Short mmCIF file of N, CA and C in Angstrom, two decimals:
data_model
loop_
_atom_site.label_atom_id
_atom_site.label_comp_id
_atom_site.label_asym_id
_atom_site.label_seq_id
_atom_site.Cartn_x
_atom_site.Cartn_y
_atom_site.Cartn_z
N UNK A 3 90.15 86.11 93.32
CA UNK A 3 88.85 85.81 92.76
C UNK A 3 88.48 86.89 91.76
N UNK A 4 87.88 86.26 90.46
CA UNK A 4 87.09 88.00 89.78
C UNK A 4 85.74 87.84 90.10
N UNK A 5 85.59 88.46 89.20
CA UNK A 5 84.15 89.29 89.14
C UNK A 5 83.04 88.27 89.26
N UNK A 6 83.99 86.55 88.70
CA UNK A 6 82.56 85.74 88.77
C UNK A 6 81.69 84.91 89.94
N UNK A 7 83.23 85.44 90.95
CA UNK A 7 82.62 84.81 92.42
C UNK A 7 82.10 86.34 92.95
N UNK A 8 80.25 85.89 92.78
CA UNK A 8 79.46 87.19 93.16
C UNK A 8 79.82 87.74 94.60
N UNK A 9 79.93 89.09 94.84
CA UNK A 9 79.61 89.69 95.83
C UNK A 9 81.59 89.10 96.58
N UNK A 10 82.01 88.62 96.02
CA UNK A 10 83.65 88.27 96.99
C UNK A 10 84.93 89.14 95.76
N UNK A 11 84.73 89.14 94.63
CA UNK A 11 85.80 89.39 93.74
C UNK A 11 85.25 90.59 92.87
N UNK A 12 86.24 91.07 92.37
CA UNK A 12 85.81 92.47 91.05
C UNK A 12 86.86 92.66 90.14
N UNK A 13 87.37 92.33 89.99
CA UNK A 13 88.65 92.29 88.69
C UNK A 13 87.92 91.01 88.11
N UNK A 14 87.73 91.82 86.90
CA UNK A 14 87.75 90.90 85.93
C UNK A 14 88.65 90.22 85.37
N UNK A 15 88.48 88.84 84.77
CA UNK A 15 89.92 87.66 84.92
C UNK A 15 90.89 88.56 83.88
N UNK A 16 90.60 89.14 82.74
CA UNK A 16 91.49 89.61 81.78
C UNK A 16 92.18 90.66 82.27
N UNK A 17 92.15 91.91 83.16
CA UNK A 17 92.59 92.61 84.13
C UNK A 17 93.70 91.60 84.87
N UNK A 18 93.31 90.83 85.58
CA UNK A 18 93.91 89.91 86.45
C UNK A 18 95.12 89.18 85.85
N UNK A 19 94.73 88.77 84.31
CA UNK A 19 95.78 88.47 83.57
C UNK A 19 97.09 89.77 83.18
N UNK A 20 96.25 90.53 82.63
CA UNK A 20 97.36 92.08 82.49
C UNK A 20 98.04 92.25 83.47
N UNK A 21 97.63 92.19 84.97
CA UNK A 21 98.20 92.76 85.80
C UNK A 21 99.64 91.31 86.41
N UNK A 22 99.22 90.21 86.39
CA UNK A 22 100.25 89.78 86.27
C UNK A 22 101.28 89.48 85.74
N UNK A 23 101.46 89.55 84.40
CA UNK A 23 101.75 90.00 83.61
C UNK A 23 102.83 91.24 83.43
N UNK A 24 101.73 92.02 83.88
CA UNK A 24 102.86 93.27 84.13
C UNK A 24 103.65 93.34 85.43
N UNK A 25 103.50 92.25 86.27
CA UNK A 25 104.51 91.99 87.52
C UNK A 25 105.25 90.86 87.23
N UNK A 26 104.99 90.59 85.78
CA UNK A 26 106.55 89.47 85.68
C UNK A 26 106.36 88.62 86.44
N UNK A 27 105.34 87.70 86.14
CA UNK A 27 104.42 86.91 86.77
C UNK A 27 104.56 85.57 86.02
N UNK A 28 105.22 84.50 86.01
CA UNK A 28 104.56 83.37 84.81
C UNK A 28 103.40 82.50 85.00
N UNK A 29 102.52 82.75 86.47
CA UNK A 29 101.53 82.12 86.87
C UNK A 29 100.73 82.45 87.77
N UNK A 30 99.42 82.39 87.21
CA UNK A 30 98.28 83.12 87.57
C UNK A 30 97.02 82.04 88.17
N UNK A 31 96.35 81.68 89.65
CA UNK A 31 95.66 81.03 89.85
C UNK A 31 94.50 81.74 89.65
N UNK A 32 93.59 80.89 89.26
CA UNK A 32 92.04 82.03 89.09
C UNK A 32 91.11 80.67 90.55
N UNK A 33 90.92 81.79 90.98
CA UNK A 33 90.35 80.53 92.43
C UNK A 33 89.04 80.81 92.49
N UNK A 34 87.94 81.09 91.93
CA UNK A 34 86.39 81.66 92.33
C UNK A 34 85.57 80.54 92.76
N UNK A 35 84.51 81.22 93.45
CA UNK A 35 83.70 80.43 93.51
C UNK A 35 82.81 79.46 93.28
N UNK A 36 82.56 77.88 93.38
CA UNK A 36 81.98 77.43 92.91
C UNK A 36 81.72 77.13 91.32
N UNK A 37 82.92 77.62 90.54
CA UNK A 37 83.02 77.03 89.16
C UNK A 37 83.73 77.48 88.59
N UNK A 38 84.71 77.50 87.13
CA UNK A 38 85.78 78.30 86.40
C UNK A 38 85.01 79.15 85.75
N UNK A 39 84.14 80.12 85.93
CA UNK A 39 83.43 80.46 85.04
C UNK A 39 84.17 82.07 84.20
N UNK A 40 85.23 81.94 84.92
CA UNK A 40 86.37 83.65 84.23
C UNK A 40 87.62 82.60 83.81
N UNK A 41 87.27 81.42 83.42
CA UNK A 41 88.76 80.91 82.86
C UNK A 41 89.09 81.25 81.25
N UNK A 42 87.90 80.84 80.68
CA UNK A 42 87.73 80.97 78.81
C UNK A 42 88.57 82.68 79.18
N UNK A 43 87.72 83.26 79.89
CA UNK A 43 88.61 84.51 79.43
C UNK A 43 89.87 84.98 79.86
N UNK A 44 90.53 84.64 80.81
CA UNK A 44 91.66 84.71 80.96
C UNK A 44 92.77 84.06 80.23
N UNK A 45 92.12 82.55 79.98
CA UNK A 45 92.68 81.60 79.14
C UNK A 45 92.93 82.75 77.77
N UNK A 46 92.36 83.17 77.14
CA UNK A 46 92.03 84.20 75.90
C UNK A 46 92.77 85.37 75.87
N UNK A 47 92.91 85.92 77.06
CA UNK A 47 93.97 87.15 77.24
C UNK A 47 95.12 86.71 77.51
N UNK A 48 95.37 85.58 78.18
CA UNK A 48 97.08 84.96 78.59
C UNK A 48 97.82 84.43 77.01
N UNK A 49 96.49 84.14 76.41
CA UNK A 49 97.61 83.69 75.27
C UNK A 49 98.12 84.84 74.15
#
């Protein structure tokens, strides 16, 4: 989860993207709460 599921997550999605990334990762679920609201930005850093 990031930062946008309040009070459960704290990585922000673009972090979240870097860091998989840097584990040679080709896929990254973003699971938060109650809406995609850290996707635009991950979407934005993955590409």
């Amino acid at each position: 989860k990031s930062n946008f599921s309040f009070l459960e997550g704290a990585s922000h999605p673009e972090e979240l993207v870097e860091t998989a990334a840097g584990l040679g990762l080709e896929a990254l679920a973003l699971v938060d709460r109650d809406g995609v609201y850290g996707v635009v930005e991950a979407h934005v850093k993955a590409r």
